[in-house]
PDB file of C-alpha atoms and ligand atoms in Angstrom:
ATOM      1  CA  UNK A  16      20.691  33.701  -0.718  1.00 55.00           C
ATOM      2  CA  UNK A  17      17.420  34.384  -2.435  1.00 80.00           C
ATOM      3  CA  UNK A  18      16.405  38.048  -2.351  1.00 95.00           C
ATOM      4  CA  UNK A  19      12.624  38.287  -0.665  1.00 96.00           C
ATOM      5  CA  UNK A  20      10.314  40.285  -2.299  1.00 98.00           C
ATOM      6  CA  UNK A  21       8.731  43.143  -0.474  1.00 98.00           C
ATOM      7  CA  UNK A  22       5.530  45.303  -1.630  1.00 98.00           C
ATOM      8  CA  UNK A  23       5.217  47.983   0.343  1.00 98.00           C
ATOM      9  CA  UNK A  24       1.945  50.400  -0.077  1.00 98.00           C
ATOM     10  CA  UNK A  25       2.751  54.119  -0.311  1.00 98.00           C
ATOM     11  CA  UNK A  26      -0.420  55.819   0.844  1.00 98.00           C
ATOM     12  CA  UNK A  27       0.911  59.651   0.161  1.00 98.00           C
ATOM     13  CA  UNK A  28      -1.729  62.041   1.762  1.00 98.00           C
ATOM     14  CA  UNK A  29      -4.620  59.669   2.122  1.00 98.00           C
ATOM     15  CA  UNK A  30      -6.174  58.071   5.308  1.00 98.00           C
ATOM     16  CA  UNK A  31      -7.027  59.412   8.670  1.00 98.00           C
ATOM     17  CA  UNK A  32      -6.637  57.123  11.595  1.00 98.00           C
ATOM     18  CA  UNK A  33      -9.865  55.887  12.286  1.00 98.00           C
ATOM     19  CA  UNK A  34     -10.104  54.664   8.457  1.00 98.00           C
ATOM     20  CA  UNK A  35      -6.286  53.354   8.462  1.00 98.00           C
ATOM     21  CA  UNK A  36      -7.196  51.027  11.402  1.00 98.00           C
ATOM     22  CA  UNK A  37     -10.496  49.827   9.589  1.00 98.00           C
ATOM     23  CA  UNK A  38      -8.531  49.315   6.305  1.00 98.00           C
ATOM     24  CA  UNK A  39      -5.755  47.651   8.650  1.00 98.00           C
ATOM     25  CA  UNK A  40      -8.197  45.555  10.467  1.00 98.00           C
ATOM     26  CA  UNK A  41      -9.786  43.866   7.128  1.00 98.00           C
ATOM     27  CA  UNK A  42      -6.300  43.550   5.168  1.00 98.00           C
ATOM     28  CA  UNK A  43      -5.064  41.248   7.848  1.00 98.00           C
ATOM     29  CA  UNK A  44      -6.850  38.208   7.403  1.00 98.00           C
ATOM     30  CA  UNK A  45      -6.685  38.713   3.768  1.00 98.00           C
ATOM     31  CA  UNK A  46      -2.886  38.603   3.150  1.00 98.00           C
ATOM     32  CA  UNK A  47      -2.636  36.403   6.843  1.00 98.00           C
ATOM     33  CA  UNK A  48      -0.366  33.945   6.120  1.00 97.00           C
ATOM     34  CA  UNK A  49       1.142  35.080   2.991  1.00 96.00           C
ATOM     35  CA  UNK A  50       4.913  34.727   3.990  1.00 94.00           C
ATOM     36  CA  UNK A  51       6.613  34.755   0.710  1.00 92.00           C
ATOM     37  CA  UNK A  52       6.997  38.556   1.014  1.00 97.00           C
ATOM     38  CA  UNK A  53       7.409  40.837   3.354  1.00 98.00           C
ATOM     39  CA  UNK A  54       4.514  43.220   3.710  1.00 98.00           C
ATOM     40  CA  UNK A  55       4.730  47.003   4.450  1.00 98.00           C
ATOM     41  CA  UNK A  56       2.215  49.864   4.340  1.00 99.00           C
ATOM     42  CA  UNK A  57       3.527  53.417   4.503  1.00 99.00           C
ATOM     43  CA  UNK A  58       1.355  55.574   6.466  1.00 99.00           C
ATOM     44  CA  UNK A  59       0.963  59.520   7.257  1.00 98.00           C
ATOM     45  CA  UNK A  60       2.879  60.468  10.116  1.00 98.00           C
ATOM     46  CA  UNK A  61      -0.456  60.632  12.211  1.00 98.00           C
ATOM     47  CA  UNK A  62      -1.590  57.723  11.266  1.00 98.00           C
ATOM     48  CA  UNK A  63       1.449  55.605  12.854  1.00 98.00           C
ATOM     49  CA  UNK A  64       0.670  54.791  15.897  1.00 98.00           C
ATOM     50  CA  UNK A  65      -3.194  53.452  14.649  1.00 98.00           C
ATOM     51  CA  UNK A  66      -1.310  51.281  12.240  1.00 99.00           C
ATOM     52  CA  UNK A  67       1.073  49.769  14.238  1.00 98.00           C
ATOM     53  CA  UNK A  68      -1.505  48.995  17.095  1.00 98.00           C
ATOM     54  CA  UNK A  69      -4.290  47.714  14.237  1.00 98.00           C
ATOM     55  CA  UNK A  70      -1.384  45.463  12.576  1.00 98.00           C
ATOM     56  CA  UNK A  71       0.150  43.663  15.770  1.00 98.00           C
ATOM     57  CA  UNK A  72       0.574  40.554  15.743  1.00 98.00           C
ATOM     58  CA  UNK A  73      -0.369  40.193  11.769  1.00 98.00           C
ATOM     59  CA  UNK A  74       2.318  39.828   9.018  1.00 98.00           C
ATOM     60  CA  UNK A  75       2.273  43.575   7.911  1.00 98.00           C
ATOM     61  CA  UNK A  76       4.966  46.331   8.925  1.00 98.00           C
ATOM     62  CA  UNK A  77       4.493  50.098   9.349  1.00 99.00           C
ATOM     63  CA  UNK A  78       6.498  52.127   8.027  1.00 99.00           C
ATOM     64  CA  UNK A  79       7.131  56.234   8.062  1.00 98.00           C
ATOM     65  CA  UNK A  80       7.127  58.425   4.685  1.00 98.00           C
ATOM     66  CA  UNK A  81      10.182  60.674   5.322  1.00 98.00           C
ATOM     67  CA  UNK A  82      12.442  61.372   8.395  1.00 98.00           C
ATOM     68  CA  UNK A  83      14.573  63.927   9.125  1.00 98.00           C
ATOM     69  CA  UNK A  84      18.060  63.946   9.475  1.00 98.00           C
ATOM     70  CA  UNK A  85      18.660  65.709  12.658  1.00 98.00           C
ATOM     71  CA  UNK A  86      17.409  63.854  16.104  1.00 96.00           C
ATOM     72  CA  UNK A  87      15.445  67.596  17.194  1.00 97.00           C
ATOM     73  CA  UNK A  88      15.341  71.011  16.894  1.00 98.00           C
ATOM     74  CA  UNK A  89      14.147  74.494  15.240  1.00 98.00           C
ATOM     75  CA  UNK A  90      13.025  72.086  12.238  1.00 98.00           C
ATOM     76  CA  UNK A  91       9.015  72.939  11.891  1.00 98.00           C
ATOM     77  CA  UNK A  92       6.849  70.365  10.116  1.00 97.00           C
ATOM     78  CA  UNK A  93       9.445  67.721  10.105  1.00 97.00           C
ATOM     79  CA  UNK A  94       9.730  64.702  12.119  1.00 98.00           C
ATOM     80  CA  UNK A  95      12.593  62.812  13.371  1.00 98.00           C
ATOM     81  CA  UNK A  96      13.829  59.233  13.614  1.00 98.00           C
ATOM     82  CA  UNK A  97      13.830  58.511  17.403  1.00 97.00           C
ATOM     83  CA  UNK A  98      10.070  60.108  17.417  1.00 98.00           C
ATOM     84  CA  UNK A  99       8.918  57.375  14.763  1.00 98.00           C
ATOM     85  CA  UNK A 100      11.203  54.944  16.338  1.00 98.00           C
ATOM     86  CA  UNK A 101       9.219  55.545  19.726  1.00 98.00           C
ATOM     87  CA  UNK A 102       6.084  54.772  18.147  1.00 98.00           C
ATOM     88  CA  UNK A 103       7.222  51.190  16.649  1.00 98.00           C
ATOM     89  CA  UNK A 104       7.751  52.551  13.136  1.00 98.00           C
ATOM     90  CA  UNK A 105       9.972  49.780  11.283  1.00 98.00           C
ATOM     91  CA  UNK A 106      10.868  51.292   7.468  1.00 98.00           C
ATOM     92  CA  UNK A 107      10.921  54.378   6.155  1.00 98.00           C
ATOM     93  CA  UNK A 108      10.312  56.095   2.242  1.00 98.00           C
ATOM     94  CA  UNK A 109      13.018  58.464   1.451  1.00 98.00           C
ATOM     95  CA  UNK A 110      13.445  60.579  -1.995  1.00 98.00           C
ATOM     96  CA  UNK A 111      10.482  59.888  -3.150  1.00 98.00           C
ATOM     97  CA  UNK A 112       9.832  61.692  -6.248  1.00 98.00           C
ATOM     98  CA  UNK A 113       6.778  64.026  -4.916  1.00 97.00           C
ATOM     99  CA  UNK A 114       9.283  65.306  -2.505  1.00 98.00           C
ATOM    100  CA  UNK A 115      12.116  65.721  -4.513  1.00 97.00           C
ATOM    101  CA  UNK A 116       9.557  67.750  -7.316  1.00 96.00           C
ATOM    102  CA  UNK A 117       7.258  69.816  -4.746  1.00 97.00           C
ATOM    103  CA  UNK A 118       9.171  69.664  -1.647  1.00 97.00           C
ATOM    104  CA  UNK A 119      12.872  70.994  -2.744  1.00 97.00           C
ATOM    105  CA  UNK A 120      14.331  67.235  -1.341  1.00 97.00           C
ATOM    106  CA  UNK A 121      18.052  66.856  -3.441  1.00 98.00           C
ATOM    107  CA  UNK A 122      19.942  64.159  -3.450  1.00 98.00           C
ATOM    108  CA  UNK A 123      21.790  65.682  -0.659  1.00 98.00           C
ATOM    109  CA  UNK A 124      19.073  65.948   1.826  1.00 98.00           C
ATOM    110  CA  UNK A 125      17.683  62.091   0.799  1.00 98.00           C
ATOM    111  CA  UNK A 126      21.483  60.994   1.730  1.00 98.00           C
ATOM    112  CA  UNK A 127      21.907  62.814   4.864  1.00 98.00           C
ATOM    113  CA  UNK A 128      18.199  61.509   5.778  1.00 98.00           C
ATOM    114  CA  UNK A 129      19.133  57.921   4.541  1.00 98.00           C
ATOM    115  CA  UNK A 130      21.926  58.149   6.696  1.00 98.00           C
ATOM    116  CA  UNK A 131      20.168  59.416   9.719  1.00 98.00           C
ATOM    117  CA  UNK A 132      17.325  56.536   9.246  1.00 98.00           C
ATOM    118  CA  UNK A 133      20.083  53.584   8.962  1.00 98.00           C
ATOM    119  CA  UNK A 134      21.597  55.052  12.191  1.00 98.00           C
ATOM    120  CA  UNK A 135      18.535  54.355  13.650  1.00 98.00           C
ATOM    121  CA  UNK A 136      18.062  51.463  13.114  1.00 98.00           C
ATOM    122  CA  UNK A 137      14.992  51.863  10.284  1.00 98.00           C
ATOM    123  CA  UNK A 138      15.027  49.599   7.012  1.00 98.00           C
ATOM    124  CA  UNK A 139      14.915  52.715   4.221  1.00 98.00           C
ATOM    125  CA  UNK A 140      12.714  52.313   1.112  1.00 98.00           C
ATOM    126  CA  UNK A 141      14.918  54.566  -1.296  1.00 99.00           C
ATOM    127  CA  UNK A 142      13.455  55.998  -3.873  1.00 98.00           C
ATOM    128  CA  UNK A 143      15.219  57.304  -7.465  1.00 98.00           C
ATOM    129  CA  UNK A 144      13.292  57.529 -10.854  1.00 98.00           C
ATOM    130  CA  UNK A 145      13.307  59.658 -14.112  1.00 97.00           C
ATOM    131  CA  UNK A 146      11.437  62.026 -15.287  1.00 95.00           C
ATOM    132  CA  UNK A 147       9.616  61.651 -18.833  1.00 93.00           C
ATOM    133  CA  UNK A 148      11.593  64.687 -20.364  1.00 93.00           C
ATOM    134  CA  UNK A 149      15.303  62.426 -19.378  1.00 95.00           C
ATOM    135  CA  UNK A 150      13.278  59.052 -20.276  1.00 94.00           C
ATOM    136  CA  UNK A 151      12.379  60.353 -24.063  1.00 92.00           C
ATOM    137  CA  UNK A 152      16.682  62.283 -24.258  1.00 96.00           C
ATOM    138  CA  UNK A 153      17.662  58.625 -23.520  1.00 96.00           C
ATOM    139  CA  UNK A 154      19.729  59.242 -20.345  1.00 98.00           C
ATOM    140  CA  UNK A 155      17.543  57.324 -17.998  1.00 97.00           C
ATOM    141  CA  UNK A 156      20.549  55.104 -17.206  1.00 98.00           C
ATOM    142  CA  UNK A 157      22.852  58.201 -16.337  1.00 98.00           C
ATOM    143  CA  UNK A 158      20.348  59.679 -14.408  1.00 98.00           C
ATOM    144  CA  UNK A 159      19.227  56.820 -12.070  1.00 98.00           C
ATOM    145  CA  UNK A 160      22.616  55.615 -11.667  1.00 98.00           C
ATOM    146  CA  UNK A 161      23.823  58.899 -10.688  1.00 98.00           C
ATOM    147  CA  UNK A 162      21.092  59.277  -8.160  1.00 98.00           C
ATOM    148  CA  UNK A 163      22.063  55.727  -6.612  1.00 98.00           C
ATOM    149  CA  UNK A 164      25.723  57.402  -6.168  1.00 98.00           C
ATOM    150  CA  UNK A 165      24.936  60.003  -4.584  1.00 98.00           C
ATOM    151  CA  UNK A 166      21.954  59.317  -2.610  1.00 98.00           C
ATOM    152  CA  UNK A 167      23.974  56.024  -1.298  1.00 98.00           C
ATOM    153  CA  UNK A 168      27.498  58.302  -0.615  1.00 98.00           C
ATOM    154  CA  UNK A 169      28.888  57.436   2.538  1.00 98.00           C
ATOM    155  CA  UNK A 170      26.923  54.517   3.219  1.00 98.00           C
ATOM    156  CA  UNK A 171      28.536  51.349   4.156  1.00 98.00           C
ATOM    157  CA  UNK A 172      28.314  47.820   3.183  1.00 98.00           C
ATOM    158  CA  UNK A 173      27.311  46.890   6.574  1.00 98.00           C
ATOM    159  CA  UNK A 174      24.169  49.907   6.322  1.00 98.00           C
ATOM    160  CA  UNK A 175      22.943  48.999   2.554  1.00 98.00           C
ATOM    161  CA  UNK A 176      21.955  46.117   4.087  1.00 98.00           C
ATOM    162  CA  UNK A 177      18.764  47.669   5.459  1.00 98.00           C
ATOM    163  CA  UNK A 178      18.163  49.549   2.198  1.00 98.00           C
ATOM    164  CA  UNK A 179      15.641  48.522  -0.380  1.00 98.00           C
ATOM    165  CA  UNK A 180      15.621  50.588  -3.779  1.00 98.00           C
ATOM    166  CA  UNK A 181      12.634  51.481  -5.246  1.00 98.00           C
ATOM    167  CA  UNK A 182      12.678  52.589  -9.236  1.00 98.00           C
ATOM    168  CA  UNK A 183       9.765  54.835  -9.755  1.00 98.00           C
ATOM    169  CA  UNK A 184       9.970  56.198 -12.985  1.00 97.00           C
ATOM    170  CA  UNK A 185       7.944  59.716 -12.533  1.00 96.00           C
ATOM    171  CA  UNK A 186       6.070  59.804 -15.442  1.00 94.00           C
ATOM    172  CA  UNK A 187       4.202  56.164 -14.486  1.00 94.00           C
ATOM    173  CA  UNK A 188       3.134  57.542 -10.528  1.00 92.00           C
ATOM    174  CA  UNK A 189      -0.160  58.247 -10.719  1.00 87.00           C
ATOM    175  CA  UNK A 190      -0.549  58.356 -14.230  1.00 87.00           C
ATOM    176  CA  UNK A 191      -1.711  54.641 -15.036  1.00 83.00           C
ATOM    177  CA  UNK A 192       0.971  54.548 -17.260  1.00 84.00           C
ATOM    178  CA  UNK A 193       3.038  51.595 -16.461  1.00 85.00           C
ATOM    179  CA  UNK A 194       6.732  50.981 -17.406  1.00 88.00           C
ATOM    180  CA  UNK A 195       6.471  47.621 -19.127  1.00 95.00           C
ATOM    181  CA  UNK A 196       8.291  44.823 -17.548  1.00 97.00           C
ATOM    182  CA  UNK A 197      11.104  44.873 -19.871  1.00 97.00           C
ATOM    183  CA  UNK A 198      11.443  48.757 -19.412  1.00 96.00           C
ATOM    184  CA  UNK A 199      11.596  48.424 -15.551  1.00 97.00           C
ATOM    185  CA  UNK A 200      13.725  45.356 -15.403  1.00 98.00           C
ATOM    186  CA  UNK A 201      16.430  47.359 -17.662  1.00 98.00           C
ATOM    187  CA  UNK A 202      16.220  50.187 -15.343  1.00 98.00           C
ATOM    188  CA  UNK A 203      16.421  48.045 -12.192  1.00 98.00           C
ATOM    189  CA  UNK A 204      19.326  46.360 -13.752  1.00 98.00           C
ATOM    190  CA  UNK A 205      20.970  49.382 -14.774  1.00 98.00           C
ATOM    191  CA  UNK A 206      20.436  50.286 -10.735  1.00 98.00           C
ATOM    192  CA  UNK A 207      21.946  46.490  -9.547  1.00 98.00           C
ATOM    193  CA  UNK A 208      24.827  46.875 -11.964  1.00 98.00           C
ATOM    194  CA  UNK A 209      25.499  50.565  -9.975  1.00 98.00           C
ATOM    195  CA  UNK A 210      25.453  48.684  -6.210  1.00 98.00           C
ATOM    196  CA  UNK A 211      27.633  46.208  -7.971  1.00 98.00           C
ATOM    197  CA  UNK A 212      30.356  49.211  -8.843  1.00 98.00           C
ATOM    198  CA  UNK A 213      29.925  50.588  -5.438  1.00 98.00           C
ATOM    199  CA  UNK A 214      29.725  47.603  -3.311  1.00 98.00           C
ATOM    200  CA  UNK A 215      30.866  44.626  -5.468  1.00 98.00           C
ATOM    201  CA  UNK A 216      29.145  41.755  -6.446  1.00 98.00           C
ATOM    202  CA  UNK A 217      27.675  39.876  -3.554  1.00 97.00           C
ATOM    203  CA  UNK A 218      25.877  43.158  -2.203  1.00 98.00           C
ATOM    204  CA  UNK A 219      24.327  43.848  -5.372  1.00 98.00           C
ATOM    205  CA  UNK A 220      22.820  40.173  -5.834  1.00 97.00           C
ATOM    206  CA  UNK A 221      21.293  40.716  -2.457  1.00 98.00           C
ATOM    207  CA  UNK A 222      20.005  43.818  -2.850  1.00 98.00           C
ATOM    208  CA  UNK A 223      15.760  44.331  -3.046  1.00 98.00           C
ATOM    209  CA  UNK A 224      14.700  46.381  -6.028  1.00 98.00           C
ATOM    210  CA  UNK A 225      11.605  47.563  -6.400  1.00 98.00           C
ATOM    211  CA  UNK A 226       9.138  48.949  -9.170  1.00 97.00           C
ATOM    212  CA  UNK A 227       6.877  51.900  -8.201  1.00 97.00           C
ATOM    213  CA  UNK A 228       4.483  53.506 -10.968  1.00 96.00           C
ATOM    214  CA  UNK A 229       0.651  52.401 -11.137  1.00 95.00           C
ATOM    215  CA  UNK A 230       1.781  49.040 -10.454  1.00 96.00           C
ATOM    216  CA  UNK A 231      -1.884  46.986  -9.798  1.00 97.00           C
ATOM    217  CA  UNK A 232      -3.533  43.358  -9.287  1.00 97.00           C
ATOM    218  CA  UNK A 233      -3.258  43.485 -13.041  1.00 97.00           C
ATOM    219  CA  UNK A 234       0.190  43.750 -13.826  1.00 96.00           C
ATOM    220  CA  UNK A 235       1.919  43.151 -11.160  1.00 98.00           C
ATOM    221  CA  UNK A 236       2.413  39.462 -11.934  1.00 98.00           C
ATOM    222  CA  UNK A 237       3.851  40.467 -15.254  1.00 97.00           C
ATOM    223  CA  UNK A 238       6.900  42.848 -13.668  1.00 97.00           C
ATOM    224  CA  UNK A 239       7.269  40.663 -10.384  1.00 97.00           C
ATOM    225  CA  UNK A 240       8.508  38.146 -12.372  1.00 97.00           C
ATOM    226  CA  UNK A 241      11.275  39.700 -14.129  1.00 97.00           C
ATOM    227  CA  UNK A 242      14.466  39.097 -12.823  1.00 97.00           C
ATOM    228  CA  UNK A 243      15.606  42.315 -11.138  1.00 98.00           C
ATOM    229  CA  UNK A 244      12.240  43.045 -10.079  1.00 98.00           C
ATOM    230  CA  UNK A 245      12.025  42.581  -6.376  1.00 98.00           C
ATOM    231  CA  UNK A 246       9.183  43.527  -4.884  1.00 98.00           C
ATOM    232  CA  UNK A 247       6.564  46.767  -5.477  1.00 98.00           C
ATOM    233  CA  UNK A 248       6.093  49.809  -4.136  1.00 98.00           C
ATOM    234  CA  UNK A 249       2.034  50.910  -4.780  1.00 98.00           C
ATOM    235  CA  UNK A 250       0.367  53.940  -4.527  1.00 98.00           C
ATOM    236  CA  UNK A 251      -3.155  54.091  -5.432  1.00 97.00           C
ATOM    237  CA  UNK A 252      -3.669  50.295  -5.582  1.00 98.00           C
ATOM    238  CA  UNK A 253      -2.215  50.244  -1.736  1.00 98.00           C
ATOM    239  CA  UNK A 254      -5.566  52.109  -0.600  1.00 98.00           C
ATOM    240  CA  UNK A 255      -7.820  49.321  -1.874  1.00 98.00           C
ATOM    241  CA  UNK A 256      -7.622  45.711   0.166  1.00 98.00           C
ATOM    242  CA  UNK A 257      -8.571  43.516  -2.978  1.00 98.00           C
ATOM    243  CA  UNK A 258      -5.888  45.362  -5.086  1.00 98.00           C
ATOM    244  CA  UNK A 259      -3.270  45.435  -2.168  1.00 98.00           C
ATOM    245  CA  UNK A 260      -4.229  41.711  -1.658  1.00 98.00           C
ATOM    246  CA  UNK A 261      -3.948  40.526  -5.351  1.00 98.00           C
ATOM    247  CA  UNK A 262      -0.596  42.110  -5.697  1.00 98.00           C
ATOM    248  CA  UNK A 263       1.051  40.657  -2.369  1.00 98.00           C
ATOM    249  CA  UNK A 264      -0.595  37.234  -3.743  1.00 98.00           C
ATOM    250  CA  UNK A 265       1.235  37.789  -7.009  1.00 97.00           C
ATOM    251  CA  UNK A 266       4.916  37.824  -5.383  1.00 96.00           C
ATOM    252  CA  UNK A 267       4.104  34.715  -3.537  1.00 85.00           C
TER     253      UNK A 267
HETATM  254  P1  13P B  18       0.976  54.902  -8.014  1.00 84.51           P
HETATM  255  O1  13P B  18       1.012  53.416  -7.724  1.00 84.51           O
HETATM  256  O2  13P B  18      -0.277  55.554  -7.546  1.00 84.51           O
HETATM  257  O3  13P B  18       1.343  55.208  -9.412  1.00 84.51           O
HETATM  258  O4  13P B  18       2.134  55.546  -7.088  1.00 84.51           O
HETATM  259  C1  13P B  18       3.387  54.995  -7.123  1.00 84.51           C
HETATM  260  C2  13P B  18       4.208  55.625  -6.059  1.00 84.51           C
HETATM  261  O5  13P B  18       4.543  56.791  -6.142  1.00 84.51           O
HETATM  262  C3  13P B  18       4.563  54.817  -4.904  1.00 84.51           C
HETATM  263  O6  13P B  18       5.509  55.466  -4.110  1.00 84.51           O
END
């Protein structure tokens, strides 16, 4: 079977809900029929309900930017799955590499929230990545494989079935420094050859991989076509509908 790709927009801290449903309302007839992928944008929490409303019936998905891994209690600020579920959230970020730096997330928390997403039912947007200091010591592979392991621990073949990985190496968020294609299709390999160890073959042909890092309508042709290069997920270029456009037009 041939993997699908997905680009997915992280929007991070941006948008309030009456601009996410006017950015939502023009997108759709700009990426409307473009079924080769599967679209997702990534919204703040209070923005969900807006999104999902402004994007029914259209060919995008809504998706949350963490969950936590309990179903309620004395846990202030966070959010959990069945209250995002409720709300027709369908995917989820989790480990992303803001909350792992300014937010104390381990890889302990992003399995036990990984795990608590899958049980509900949410496809997880997983996200590992190194940072420059480990990139220029040359143990990116180490790193991001170990990361896989343990953010994936417990997780069964059945589960990774609804998880897409995204490689975000940390020094290219934000930075408009990209990983060049060759760079991210090693490190995305490096990440397929770790499924492969955990869950044998088959899962890791079938598994999505994504890129994340200042990926744009310029180069996104350039990494979507390397081999273990699956799909996108896009910060800054997600809040702008020609960018967003151009890139889900480039994984057709
Ligand atoms: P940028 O595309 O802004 O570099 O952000 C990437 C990212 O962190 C997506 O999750």
């Amino acid at each position: 079977m041939a993997r699908r790709y997905v680009i997915a927009g992280n929007w991070k801290m941006n948008q309030t809900p009456a601009q996410t449903k006017e950015f939502i309302t023009a997108l759709a007839p700009m990426v409307a029929g473009k079924d080769n992928c599967d679209i997702v944008l990534c919204v703040p929490f209070v923005d969900i309900a807006t999104a999902v409303e402004a994007a029914k019936g259209t060919n995008i998905h809504i998706g949350a930017q963490n969950v936590h891994f309990e179903e309620k209690g004395a846990f202030t600020g966070e959010v959990s799955a069945n209250m995002l579920k409720e709300i027709g959230t369908e995917y989820v970020i989790i480990g992303h590499s803001e909350r792992r730096q300014y937010f104390g997330e381990t890889d302990e928390t992003v399995n036990k929230r990984t795990k608590a997403a899958l049980a509900a039912g949410f496809k997880v947007l997983l996200c590992v990545g190194e940072m420059l200091d480990a990139r220029q010591a040359g143990i990116t592979d180490e790193l991001v494989a170990m990361q896989v392991k343990l953010d994936l621990a417990g997780i069964s073949a059945d589960d990774l079935k609804n998880v897409i990985i995204a490689y975000e190496p940390v020094w290219a968020i934000g930075t408009g420094l990209t990983a060049t294609p060759e760079q991210a299709d090693e490190t995305c390999g490096v990440i397929r050859a770790t499924v492969a160890k955990l869950y044998g073959e088959a899962a890791a042909k079938e598994i999505i991989i994504q890129y994340g890092g200042s990926m744009n309508d310029k180069n996104a042709a350039d990494l979507l076509a390397k081999e273990n290069i699956d799909g996108g997920l896009i910060g800054g270029a997600s809040l702008k509908t020609d960018a967003f456009t151009a890139i889900v037009s480039a994984a057709q």
